[in-house]
Structure formats: C-alpha cells, structure tokens
Amino acid sequence: MKMNVKAIASWAITAVVLSACTAVPDSPGLEYTPDMYRSAAIEPYVDYGQIKERVNPELAMKMSAKVPPFGTIPYYGTDSAEVAIRLPFPYLPNVAFKQTHDLRGFDFSADDTYLLAAGYSNNPYTLTEQNADKIFADGKKLFNANCAQCHGEKGDGKGPMSVSGIFSGVPDYADKKDLSNGQIFYSIYYGKGAMGSHASILNKKEIWTLIHYIRKFQDANYGKFGEAAVVADSATVATAEKK
Ligand code: HEC
C-alpha cells in the first residue's frame, strides 16, 4: 500500500512536468504563474507593444521614454531655493570657446560674454550663518578634488601641476578680487585660457559652492557672522599692522 502511494505520486508528478513541454522550441510551455515571468507594468524604456493580452503594433519596438527637452533643469526635491541655484547661467559662451574649450551641446554668442558676465554679481546659493560651515566644508572637498592640482590647496596658484611647469599662468586668487561672481562662474563653467570647461564635471550648485570657497581665499572674513566676524576683523588688522 505504501509503495502504491509513492508510485502514484511519482507518476503524477512526471505527468504534470511532461505536460509543461510543447513541440515548439521557442514556446515556454505551460506557465503555472505567468505574472511572475512577465510584468504587467509598462516598461519605461522598452515598449513591447503588448500589455497583458492587448497588442498595440504601433508601439512595438519604439522608444517610449524620451530625453528631456533642451534646457531642462535637473532637479530633485521640493525646495524652491534649490531650483534658483540650478537655473541656467544667463550668459552663453563666446563662440571661440567652441574650438578652444571643446564645448559641445551649447548655444554660442558672438559677443564678449565674459565681459558681459562682469555685471552679474549675484551668487544664487545664498551664504547664511546656518549654511556657511557646510558650504565651506563642501567647497573644500570639491576644490581639493578638482582644482587644487593647479590652483594649490591655499588658492595661491601653486598646485603641483603649476609648480611642475605643466600648466603656466595659474593665478593667485588674491589677485582676482575684482572679478564678479558671474565672471568666476563663467570661467569655471566654460573654461578660460589654459583652464578647461568644468560644465560636464560639476553641477551649478557645486560651482556656486566653489565660488564661496574661492572668496574665502580672498578675504578671511568672508562668511563669518556675528562675533566671529569681529574677531576675524581684528585678526586681519593685527596681521596687517605686523607687516
Ligand atoms: C589644469 C589646471 C587647472 C585646473 C584643474 C583648474 N584651473 Fe582654474 N585656472 C587655470 C589657469 C591656467 C587659469 C588662468 C586662465 C587665464 O586667465 O587665462 C585659471 C583661472 C581660474 C580663475 C580665474 C578666472 C578669471 O576669470 O580670471 C578661477 C576663478 C579659477 N581658475 C577657478 C578654478 C576652479 C574653481 C577650479 C576647479 C573646479 C579650477 N579653476 C581648476 C588652471 C586650472
């Protein structure tokens, strides 16, 4: 009796397994749980032209998700101040930059847009007492990773690539106090002279962060608030008097 149950069970299992096979080699055979093989959800990047049993030949093999329209601002989150930081820079690169700085995917201007950018003094990433420490800490990381090899960790233009002579003419930021925020953005974003464009390496928020960090090299008081600013002020006066 025991043997019989085992024999019947194994025959039954074999029968079920074999019933799943078909003569067509491409057919998956009998599917016990088809929803687990094929998702009923619409695939974002490929459209099979078939959703469940409904076939839509017009959609078959066409790309469904499109690239965002030109000028779209990549943005995540709900903070409207963040949107302002990522808005497009209002000055197009001068057409010469197409060749000299290998800029691709930009519109160009025939005007001397670097000069025009001098009128742009706003840094949309506003420095406040609350965010100053974070901005300078982020700026330091970004600067040491992307800029210090030429500009030096102290911003004096004496980075290893500059000292070794590979790159010449790297300025000391102390000599660049007169540049407006717009010009600094322009130079980092599109490039200037021997310095290449950083448009594809850094996002706009990172560039505005770096501009705050550069201002700190130019003025030790920059980004200090309240009492700290007063202390820093007297420290500058004291060192100035020593000289
Ligand atoms: C490969 C070396 C190199 C790297 C890397 C580099 N720079 Fe420069 N940078 C230069 C040189 C050379 C100049 C001088 C360009 C000129 O005036 O012709 C310059 C100029 C500048 C200026 C002055 C721009 C002006 O309008 O006069 C700023 C500001 C600046 N760099 C910031 C940065 C920042 C921020 C980074 C990092 C994101 C960076 N640089 C990375 C070589 C470099």
PDB file of C-alpha atoms and ligand atoms in Angstrom:
ATOM      1  CA  MET A   1       0.000   0.000   0.000  1.00  0.00           C
ATOM      2  CA  LYS A   2       2.831   2.334   0.981  1.00  0.00           C
ATOM      3  CA  MET A   3       4.623   1.558  -2.316  1.00  0.00           C
ATOM      4  CA  ASN A   4       1.492   2.339  -4.277  1.00  0.00           C
ATOM      5  CA  VAL A   5       1.134   5.851  -2.866  1.00  0.00           C
ATOM      6  CA  LYS A   6       4.754   6.602  -3.719  1.00  0.00           C
ATOM      7  CA  ALA A   7       4.418   5.176  -7.244  1.00  0.00           C
ATOM      8  CA  ILE A   8       1.193   7.057  -7.933  1.00  0.00           C
ATOM      9  CA  ALA A   9       2.704  10.280  -6.617  1.00  0.00           C
ATOM     10  CA  SER A  10       5.823   9.994  -8.795  1.00  0.00           C
ATOM     11  CA  TRP A  11       3.754   9.178 -11.891  1.00  0.00           C
ATOM     12  CA  ALA A  12       1.503  12.139 -11.184  1.00  0.00           C
ATOM     13  CA  ILE A  13       4.496  14.494 -10.798  1.00  0.00           C
ATOM     14  CA  THR A  14       6.097  13.169 -14.012  1.00  0.00           C
ATOM     15  CA  ALA A  15       2.815  13.650 -15.849  1.00  0.00           C
ATOM     16  CA  VAL A  16       2.498  17.248 -14.651  1.00  0.00           C
ATOM     17  CA  VAL A  17       6.115  18.045 -15.542  1.00  0.00           C
ATOM     18  CA  LEU A  18       5.841  16.496 -19.009  1.00  0.00           C
ATOM     19  CA  SER A  19       2.566  18.285 -19.696  1.00  0.00           C
ATOM     20  CA  ALA A  20       4.510  21.555 -19.484  1.00  0.00           C
ATOM     21  CA  CYS A  21       6.537  20.636 -22.603  1.00  0.00           C
ATOM     22  CA  THR A  22       5.399  21.505 -26.134  1.00  0.00           C
ATOM     23  CA  ALA A  23       6.719  20.684 -29.566  1.00  0.00           C
ATOM     24  CA  VAL A  24       7.505  24.355 -30.344  1.00  0.00           C
ATOM     25  CA  PRO A  25      11.108  25.004 -29.193  1.00  0.00           C
ATOM     26  CA  ASP A  26      10.585  28.769 -28.581  1.00  0.00           C
ATOM     27  CA  SER A  27       7.449  28.269 -26.500  1.00  0.00           C
ATOM     28  CA  PRO A  28       7.854  28.491 -22.744  1.00  0.00           C
ATOM     29  CA  GLY A  29       5.291  25.663 -22.471  1.00  0.00           C
ATOM     30  CA  LEU A  30       2.600  25.694 -19.884  1.00  0.00           C
ATOM     31  CA  GLU A  31       3.199  28.544 -17.462  1.00  0.00           C
ATOM     32  CA  TYR A  32       1.885  27.992 -13.990  1.00  0.00           C
ATOM     33  CA  THR A  33       2.375  31.598 -12.840  1.00  0.00           C
ATOM     34  CA  PRO A  34       2.668  33.817 -15.942  1.00  0.00           C
ATOM     35  CA  ASP A  35       2.577  37.050 -13.930  1.00  0.00           C
ATOM     36  CA  MET A  36       5.877  36.102 -12.414  1.00  0.00           C
ATOM     37  CA  TYR A  37       7.555  35.809 -15.822  1.00  0.00           C
ATOM     38  CA  ARG A  38       6.119  38.932 -17.410  1.00  0.00           C
ATOM     39  CA  SER A  39       5.397  42.093 -15.515  1.00  0.00           C
ATOM     40  CA  ALA A  40       2.021  43.637 -16.214  1.00  0.00           C
ATOM     41  CA  ALA A  41       3.550  47.069 -15.642  1.00  0.00           C
ATOM     42  CA  ILE A  42       4.539  49.289 -18.570  1.00  0.00           C
ATOM     43  CA  GLU A  43       8.290  49.135 -19.050  1.00  0.00           C
ATOM     44  CA  PRO A  44       9.679  52.691 -19.107  1.00  0.00           C
ATOM     45  CA  TYR A  45      12.429  52.276 -21.688  1.00  0.00           C
ATOM     46  CA  VAL A  46      11.235  49.481 -23.973  1.00  0.00           C
ATOM     47  CA  ASP A  47       7.759  49.034 -25.267  1.00  0.00           C
ATOM     48  CA  TYR A  48       6.900  45.545 -26.344  1.00  0.00           C
ATOM     49  CA  GLY A  49       3.695  46.700 -27.938  1.00  0.00           C
ATOM     50  CA  GLN A  50       1.843  44.247 -25.775  1.00  0.00           C
ATOM     51  CA  ILE A  51       0.380  44.784 -22.371  1.00  0.00           C
ATOM     52  CA  LYS A  52      -1.268  41.683 -20.970  1.00  0.00           C
ATOM     53  CA  GLU A  53      -3.158  40.251 -23.949  1.00  0.00           C
ATOM     54  CA  ARG A  54      -3.702  43.578 -25.737  1.00  0.00           C
ATOM     55  CA  VAL A  55      -1.368  44.069 -28.701  1.00  0.00           C
ATOM     56  CA  ASN A  56      -0.578  47.564 -29.971  1.00  0.00           C
ATOM     57  CA  PRO A  57       1.653  47.171 -33.053  1.00  0.00           C
ATOM     58  CA  GLU A  58       2.160  50.939 -33.387  1.00  0.00           C
ATOM     59  CA  LEU A  59       4.047  50.960 -30.124  1.00  0.00           C
ATOM     60  CA  ALA A  60       6.105  47.874 -30.731  1.00  0.00           C
ATOM     61  CA  MET A  61       9.883  48.396 -30.699  1.00  0.00           C
ATOM     62  CA  LYS A  62       9.637  52.160 -30.334  1.00  0.00           C
ATOM     63  CA  MET A  63      11.456  54.068 -27.616  1.00  0.00           C
ATOM     64  CA  SER A  64       8.853  55.086 -25.073  1.00  0.00           C
ATOM     65  CA  ALA A  65      10.795  57.363 -22.694  1.00  0.00           C
ATOM     66  CA  LYS A  66      12.185  60.451 -24.427  1.00  0.00           C
ATOM     67  CA  VAL A  67      15.183  62.538 -23.463  1.00  0.00           C
ATOM     68  CA  PRO A  68      14.207  65.746 -21.621  1.00  0.00           C
ATOM     69  CA  PRO A  69      13.817  68.890 -23.787  1.00  0.00           C
ATOM     70  CA  PHE A  70      16.887  71.098 -24.239  1.00  0.00           C
ATOM     71  CA  GLY A  71      17.389  73.460 -21.303  1.00  0.00           C
ATOM     72  CA  THR A  72      15.581  71.233 -18.801  1.00  0.00           C
ATOM     73  CA  ILE A  73      16.900  71.762 -15.281  1.00  0.00           C
ATOM     74  CA  PRO A  74      17.711  68.539 -13.453  1.00  0.00           C
ATOM     75  CA  TYR A  75      16.024  68.973 -10.139  1.00  0.00           C
ATOM     76  CA  TYR A  76      15.088  66.738  -7.233  1.00  0.00           C
ATOM     77  CA  GLY A  77      13.246  67.770  -4.098  1.00  0.00           C
ATOM     78  CA  THR A  78      10.728  70.380  -3.044  1.00  0.00           C
ATOM     79  CA  ASP A  79      12.891  73.369  -2.063  1.00  0.00           C
ATOM     80  CA  SER A  80      12.339  76.302  -4.457  1.00  0.00           C
ATOM     81  CA  ALA A  81      15.646  77.928  -3.392  1.00  0.00           C
ATOM     82  CA  GLU A  82      17.394  74.859  -4.835  1.00  0.00           C
ATOM     83  CA  VAL A  83      15.709  75.487  -8.192  1.00  0.00           C
ATOM     84  CA  ALA A  84      17.137  79.013  -8.321  1.00  0.00           C
ATOM     85  CA  ILE A  85      20.641  77.615  -7.807  1.00  0.00           C
ATOM     86  CA  ARG A  86      20.247  75.308 -10.787  1.00  0.00           C
ATOM     87  CA  LEU A  87      18.730  77.820 -13.205  1.00  0.00           C
ATOM     88  CA  PRO A  88      20.649  78.190 -16.464  1.00  0.00           C
ATOM     89  CA  PHE A  89      23.540  80.672 -16.421  1.00  0.00           C
ATOM     90  CA  PRO A  90      22.251  83.718 -18.344  1.00  0.00           C
ATOM     91  CA  TYR A  91      25.392  84.229 -20.481  1.00  0.00           C
ATOM     92  CA  LEU A  92      26.136  81.926 -23.377  1.00  0.00           C
ATOM     93  CA  PRO A  93      29.769  81.060 -24.043  1.00  0.00           C
ATOM     94  CA  ASN A  94      31.590  83.099 -26.639  1.00  0.00           C
ATOM     95  CA  VAL A  95      31.699  81.271 -29.962  1.00  0.00           C
ATOM     96  CA  ALA A  96      35.530  80.982 -29.755  1.00  0.00           C
ATOM     97  CA  PHE A  97      35.088  78.594 -26.818  1.00  0.00           C
ATOM     98  CA  LYS A  98      33.621  76.029 -29.180  1.00  0.00           C
ATOM     99  CA  GLN A  99      37.119  75.368 -30.513  1.00  0.00           C
ATOM    100  CA  THR A 100      39.342  76.467 -27.650  1.00  0.00           C
ATOM    101  CA  HIS A 101      37.437  74.671 -24.891  1.00  0.00           C
ATOM    102  CA  ASP A 102      35.811  71.904 -26.912  1.00  0.00           C
ATOM    103  CA  LEU A 103      32.341  72.873 -25.742  1.00  0.00           C
ATOM    104  CA  ARG A 104      29.550  70.668 -27.068  1.00  0.00           C
ATOM    105  CA  GLY A 105      25.787  70.934 -26.706  1.00  0.00           C
ATOM    106  CA  PHE A 106      25.823  74.687 -26.029  1.00  0.00           C
ATOM    107  CA  ASP A 107      24.393  77.659 -27.890  1.00  0.00           C
ATOM    108  CA  PHE A 108      27.067  80.282 -28.502  1.00  0.00           C
ATOM    109  CA  SER A 109      27.216  84.048 -28.664  1.00  0.00           C
ATOM    110  CA  ALA A 110      29.357  86.282 -30.850  1.00  0.00           C
ATOM    111  CA  ASP A 111      29.542  88.884 -28.036  1.00  0.00           C
ATOM    112  CA  ASP A 112      32.339  89.107 -25.473  1.00  0.00           C
ATOM    113  CA  THR A 113      30.151  87.320 -22.958  1.00  0.00           C
ATOM    114  CA  TYR A 114      32.903  87.144 -20.307  1.00  0.00           C
ATOM    115  CA  LEU A 115      32.831  90.950 -20.153  1.00  0.00           C
ATOM    116  CA  LEU A 116      29.029  90.948 -20.021  1.00  0.00           C
ATOM    117  CA  ALA A 117      29.130  88.447 -17.140  1.00  0.00           C
ATOM    118  CA  ALA A 118      31.013  91.062 -15.112  1.00  0.00           C
ATOM    119  CA  GLY A 119      27.633  92.660 -14.453  1.00  0.00           C
ATOM    120  CA  TYR A 120      26.370  89.527 -12.738  1.00  0.00           C
ATOM    121  CA  SER A 121      27.240  89.821  -9.071  1.00  0.00           C
ATOM    122  CA  ASN A 122      24.657  87.538  -7.516  1.00  0.00           C
ATOM    123  CA  ASN A 123      25.546  84.144  -6.079  1.00  0.00           C
ATOM    124  CA  PRO A 124      22.151  82.376  -6.007  1.00  0.00           C
ATOM    125  CA  TYR A 125      23.429  79.958  -3.358  1.00  0.00           C
ATOM    126  CA  THR A 126      22.985  82.471  -0.537  1.00  0.00           C
ATOM    127  CA  LEU A 127      25.503  82.204   2.289  1.00  0.00           C
ATOM    128  CA  THR A 128      23.882  82.364   5.724  1.00  0.00           C
ATOM    129  CA  GLU A 129      25.059  81.861   9.275  1.00  0.00           C
ATOM    130  CA  GLN A 130      23.314  78.478   9.204  1.00  0.00           C
ATOM    131  CA  ASN A 131      24.764  77.069   5.996  1.00  0.00           C
ATOM    132  CA  ALA A 132      28.224  78.741   5.974  1.00  0.00           C
ATOM    133  CA  ASP A 133      30.072  75.843   7.637  1.00  0.00           C
ATOM    134  CA  LYS A 134      28.525  73.338   5.267  1.00  0.00           C
ATOM    135  CA  ILE A 135      29.241  75.457   2.190  1.00  0.00           C
ATOM    136  CA  PHE A 136      32.907  75.872   3.129  1.00  0.00           C
ATOM    137  CA  ALA A 137      33.273  72.168   4.044  1.00  0.00           C
ATOM    138  CA  ASP A 138      31.672  71.126   0.722  1.00  0.00           C
ATOM    139  CA  GLY A 139      33.745  73.741  -1.102  1.00  0.00           C
ATOM    140  CA  LYS A 140      36.963  72.402   0.389  1.00  0.00           C
ATOM    141  CA  LYS A 141      36.177  68.855  -0.749  1.00  0.00           C
ATOM    142  CA  LEU A 142      35.228  69.983  -4.261  1.00  0.00           C
ATOM    143  CA  PHE A 143      38.223  72.296  -4.520  1.00  0.00           C
ATOM    144  CA  ASN A 144      40.800  69.768  -3.342  1.00  0.00           C
ATOM    145  CA  ALA A 145      39.380  67.138  -5.692  1.00  0.00           C
ATOM    146  CA  ASN A 146      39.006  69.291  -8.833  1.00  0.00           C
ATOM    147  CA  CYS A 147      41.063  72.443  -8.623  1.00  0.00           C
ATOM    148  CA  ALA A 148      43.924  72.197  -6.119  1.00  0.00           C
ATOM    149  CA  GLN A 149      46.161  70.261  -8.518  1.00  0.00           C
ATOM    150  CA  CYS A 150      46.599  73.534 -10.423  1.00  0.00           C
ATOM    151  CA  HIS A 151      45.434  76.261  -8.026  1.00  0.00           C
ATOM    152  CA  GLY A 152      47.062  74.864  -4.852  1.00  0.00           C
ATOM    153  CA  GLU A 153      45.254  73.966  -1.635  1.00  0.00           C
ATOM    154  CA  LYS A 154      45.713  77.566  -0.462  1.00  0.00           C
ATOM    155  CA  GLY A 155      44.421  79.042  -3.715  1.00  0.00           C
ATOM    156  CA  ASP A 156      47.773  80.729  -4.363  1.00  0.00           C
ATOM    157  CA  GLY A 157      48.204  79.176  -7.819  1.00  0.00           C
ATOM    158  CA  LYS A 158      50.974  76.875  -6.599  1.00  0.00           C
ATOM    159  CA  GLY A 159      49.421  73.439  -7.090  1.00  0.00           C
ATOM    160  CA  PRO A 160      51.705  70.556  -8.137  1.00  0.00           C
ATOM    161  CA  MET A 161      50.733  70.856 -11.823  1.00  0.00           C
ATOM    162  CA  SER A 162      51.548  74.530 -11.760  1.00  0.00           C
ATOM    163  CA  VAL A 163      54.828  74.166  -9.822  1.00  0.00           C
ATOM    164  CA  SER A 164      55.962  71.344 -12.135  1.00  0.00           C
ATOM    165  CA  GLY A 165      55.543  73.712 -15.084  1.00  0.00           C
ATOM    166  CA  ILE A 166      52.937  71.610 -16.928  1.00  0.00           C
ATOM    167  CA  PHE A 167      50.449  74.471 -16.586  1.00  0.00           C
ATOM    168  CA  SER A 168      51.625  78.017 -16.502  1.00  0.00           C
ATOM    169  CA  GLY A 169      49.758  81.187 -15.724  1.00  0.00           C
ATOM    170  CA  VAL A 170      47.667  79.766 -12.863  1.00  0.00           C
ATOM    171  CA  PRO A 171      46.664  82.892 -10.924  1.00  0.00           C
ATOM    172  CA  ASP A 172      46.757  83.561  -7.183  1.00  0.00           C
ATOM    173  CA  TYR A 173      43.112  84.170  -6.195  1.00  0.00           C
ATOM    174  CA  ALA A 174      44.265  87.109  -4.080  1.00  0.00           C
ATOM    175  CA  ASP A 175      44.934  88.921  -7.380  1.00  0.00           C
ATOM    176  CA  LYS A 176      41.416  88.167  -8.633  1.00  0.00           C
ATOM    177  CA  LYS A 177      39.335  90.012  -6.026  1.00  0.00           C
ATOM    178  CA  ASP A 178      37.807  92.295  -8.635  1.00  0.00           C
ATOM    179  CA  LEU A 179      36.142  89.511 -10.579  1.00  0.00           C
ATOM    180  CA  SER A 180      32.365  89.404 -10.213  1.00  0.00           C
ATOM    181  CA  ASN A 181      30.665  86.157  -9.226  1.00  0.00           C
ATOM    182  CA  GLY A 182      29.345  85.976 -12.781  1.00  0.00           C
ATOM    183  CA  GLN A 183      32.855  86.087 -14.263  1.00  0.00           C
ATOM    184  CA  ILE A 184      34.144  83.433 -11.893  1.00  0.00           C
ATOM    185  CA  PHE A 185      31.167  81.236 -12.735  1.00  0.00           C
ATOM    186  CA  TYR A 186      31.778  81.857 -16.433  1.00  0.00           C
ATOM    187  CA  SER A 187      35.453  80.876 -16.172  1.00  0.00           C
ATOM    188  CA  ILE A 188      34.826  77.700 -14.171  1.00  0.00           C
ATOM    189  CA  TYR A 189      31.798  76.651 -16.229  1.00  0.00           C
ATOM    190  CA  TYR A 190      33.050  77.369 -19.750  1.00  0.00           C
ATOM    191  CA  GLY A 191      36.805  77.496 -19.065  1.00  0.00           C
ATOM    192  CA  LYS A 192      39.347  80.264 -19.569  1.00  0.00           C
ATOM    193  CA  GLY A 193      42.777  80.243 -21.231  1.00  0.00           C
ATOM    194  CA  ALA A 194      44.573  77.009 -20.313  1.00  0.00           C
ATOM    195  CA  MET A 195      41.815  76.047 -17.875  1.00  0.00           C
ATOM    196  CA  GLY A 196      39.276  73.694 -19.407  1.00  0.00           C
ATOM    197  CA  SER A 197      35.489  73.770 -19.027  1.00  0.00           C
ATOM    198  CA  HIS A 198      34.082  72.150 -15.886  1.00  0.00           C
ATOM    199  CA  ALA A 199      30.491  72.160 -17.218  1.00  0.00           C
ATOM    200  CA  SER A 200      30.415  68.389 -17.582  1.00  0.00           C
ATOM    201  CA  ILE A 201      32.199  67.677 -14.284  1.00  0.00           C
ATOM    202  CA  LEU A 202      30.447  69.936 -11.775  1.00  0.00           C
ATOM    203  CA  ASN A 203      26.807  70.879 -11.438  1.00  0.00           C
ATOM    204  CA  LYS A 204      25.780  74.513 -10.949  1.00  0.00           C
ATOM    205  CA  LYS A 205      25.308  74.176  -7.209  1.00  0.00           C
ATOM    206  CA  GLU A 206      28.836  72.810  -6.900  1.00  0.00           C
ATOM    207  CA  ILE A 207      30.223  75.732  -8.891  1.00  0.00           C
ATOM    208  CA  TRP A 208      28.386  78.313  -6.752  1.00  0.00           C
ATOM    209  CA  THR A 209      29.728  76.471  -3.676  1.00  0.00           C
ATOM    210  CA  LEU A 210      33.268  76.703  -5.068  1.00  0.00           C
ATOM    211  CA  ILE A 211      32.825  80.433  -5.660  1.00  0.00           C
ATOM    212  CA  HIS A 212      32.083  80.929  -1.950  1.00  0.00           C
ATOM    213  CA  TYR A 213      35.174  78.874  -1.159  1.00  0.00           C
ATOM    214  CA  ILE A 214      37.333  80.992  -3.509  1.00  0.00           C
ATOM    215  CA  ARG A 215      36.044  84.202  -1.876  1.00  0.00           C
ATOM    216  CA  LYS A 216      37.340  82.818   1.433  1.00  0.00           C
ATOM    217  CA  PHE A 217      40.895  82.705  -0.001  1.00  0.00           C
ATOM    218  CA  GLN A 218      40.484  86.346  -0.966  1.00  0.00           C
ATOM    219  CA  ASP A 219      39.080  87.534   2.341  1.00  0.00           C
ATOM    220  CA  ALA A 220      39.471  85.643   5.646  1.00  0.00           C
ATOM    221  CA  ASN A 221      36.353  87.387   6.959  1.00  0.00           C
ATOM    222  CA  TYR A 222      34.169  86.130   4.163  1.00  0.00           C
ATOM    223  CA  GLY A 223      31.304  84.027   5.506  1.00  0.00           C
ATOM    224  CA  LYS A 224      31.884  84.956   9.148  1.00  0.00           C
ATOM    225  CA  PHE A 225      28.909  86.235  11.087  1.00  0.00           C
ATOM    226  CA  GLY A 226      28.327  87.984  14.401  1.00  0.00           C
ATOM    227  CA  GLU A 227      31.169  87.923  16.904  1.00  0.00           C
ATOM    228  CA  ALA A 228      33.316  85.645  14.769  1.00  0.00           C
ATOM    229  CA  ALA A 229      33.377  88.331  12.088  1.00  0.00           C
ATOM    230  CA  VAL A 230      34.565  90.953  14.574  1.00  0.00           C
ATOM    231  CA  VAL A 231      37.288  88.617  15.899  1.00  0.00           C
ATOM    232  CA  ALA A 232      38.354  87.814  12.343  1.00  0.00           C
ATOM    233  CA  ASP A 233      38.392  91.518  11.512  1.00  0.00           C
ATOM    234  CA  SER A 234      40.754  92.392  14.355  1.00  0.00           C
ATOM    235  CA  ALA A 235      42.946  89.399  13.450  1.00  0.00           C
ATOM    236  CA  THR A 236      43.303  90.797   9.913  1.00  0.00           C
ATOM    237  CA  VAL A 237      44.093  94.231  11.260  1.00  0.00           C
ATOM    238  CA  ALA A 238      46.661  92.731  13.663  1.00  0.00           C
ATOM    239  CA  THR A 239      48.466  90.827  10.876  1.00  0.00           C
ATOM    240  CA  ALA A 240      48.277  93.865   8.615  1.00  0.00           C
ATOM    241  CA  GLU A 241      49.875  96.012  11.328  1.00  0.00           C
ATOM    242  CA  LYS A 242      52.667  93.455  11.890  1.00  0.00           C
ATOM    243  CA  LYS A 243      53.621  93.782   8.214  1.00  0.00           C
TER     244      LYS A 243
HETATM  245  C1  HEC B   1      44.535  72.274 -15.374  1.00  0.00           C
HETATM  246  C2  HEC B   1      44.792  73.299 -14.417  1.00  0.00           C
HETATM  247  C3  HEC B   1      43.580  73.966 -13.805  1.00  0.00           C
HETATM  248  C4  HEC B   1      42.550  73.372 -13.132  1.00  0.00           C
HETATM  249  C5  HEC B   1      42.320  71.891 -12.857  1.00  0.00           C
HETATM  250  C6  HEC B   1      41.679  74.440 -12.698  1.00  0.00           C
HETATM  251  N1  HEC B   1      42.167  75.637 -13.114  1.00  0.00           N
HETATM  252 FE1  HEC B   1      41.341  77.433 -12.727  1.00  0.00          FE
HETATM  253  N2  HEC B   1      42.775  78.322 -13.878  1.00  0.00           N
HETATM  254  C7  HEC B   1      43.824  77.679 -14.505  1.00  0.00           C
HETATM  255  C8  HEC B   1      44.546  78.632 -15.316  1.00  0.00           C
HETATM  256  C9  HEC B   1      45.771  78.327 -16.173  1.00  0.00           C
HETATM  257  C10 HEC B   1      43.890  79.875 -15.159  1.00  0.00           C
HETATM  258  C11 HEC B   1      44.230  81.201 -15.839  1.00  0.00           C
HETATM  259  C12 HEC B   1      43.340  81.346 -17.045  1.00  0.00           C
HETATM  260  C13 HEC B   1      43.556  82.639 -17.807  1.00  0.00           C
HETATM  261  O1  HEC B   1      43.348  83.714 -17.217  1.00  0.00           O
HETATM  262  O2  HEC B   1      43.934  82.547 -18.975  1.00  0.00           O
HETATM  263  C14 HEC B   1      42.793  79.641 -14.238  1.00  0.00           C
HETATM  264  C15 HEC B   1      41.930  80.636 -13.810  1.00  0.00           C
HETATM  265  C16 HEC B   1      40.966  80.464 -12.829  1.00  0.00           C
HETATM  266  C17 HEC B   1      40.170  81.529 -12.266  1.00  0.00           C
HETATM  267  C18 HEC B   1      40.244  82.992 -12.636  1.00  0.00           C
HETATM  268  C19 HEC B   1      39.251  83.187 -13.757  1.00  0.00           C
HETATM  269  C20 HEC B   1      39.219  84.559 -14.373  1.00  0.00           C
HETATM  270  O3  HEC B   1      38.142  84.902 -14.869  1.00  0.00           O
HETATM  271  O4  HEC B   1      40.257  85.237 -14.441  1.00  0.00           O
HETATM  272  C21 HEC B   1      39.327  80.953 -11.359  1.00  0.00           C
HETATM  273  C22 HEC B   1      38.291  81.665 -10.513  1.00  0.00           C
HETATM  274  C23 HEC B   1      39.591  79.531 -11.375  1.00  0.00           C
HETATM  275  N3  HEC B   1      40.591  79.270 -12.269  1.00  0.00           N
HETATM  276  C24 HEC B   1      38.920  78.605 -10.611  1.00  0.00           C
HETATM  277  C25 HEC B   1      39.084  77.241 -10.747  1.00  0.00           C
HETATM  278  C26 HEC B   1      38.284  76.281 -10.046  1.00  0.00           C
HETATM  279  C27 HEC B   1      37.193  76.587  -9.038  1.00  0.00           C
HETATM  280  C28 HEC B   1      38.732  75.053 -10.428  1.00  0.00           C
HETATM  281  C29 HEC B   1      38.202  73.699 -10.025  1.00  0.00           C
HETATM  282  C30 HEC B   1      36.831  73.459 -10.331  1.00  0.00           C
HETATM  283  C31 HEC B   1      39.811  75.267 -11.373  1.00  0.00           C
HETATM  284  N4  HEC B   1      39.988  76.598 -11.537  1.00  0.00           N
HETATM  285  C32 HEC B   1      40.521  74.233 -11.975  1.00  0.00           C
HETATM  286  C33 HEC B   1      44.130  76.333 -14.397  1.00  0.00           C
HETATM  287  C34 HEC B   1      43.327  75.391 -13.802  1.00  0.00           C
END
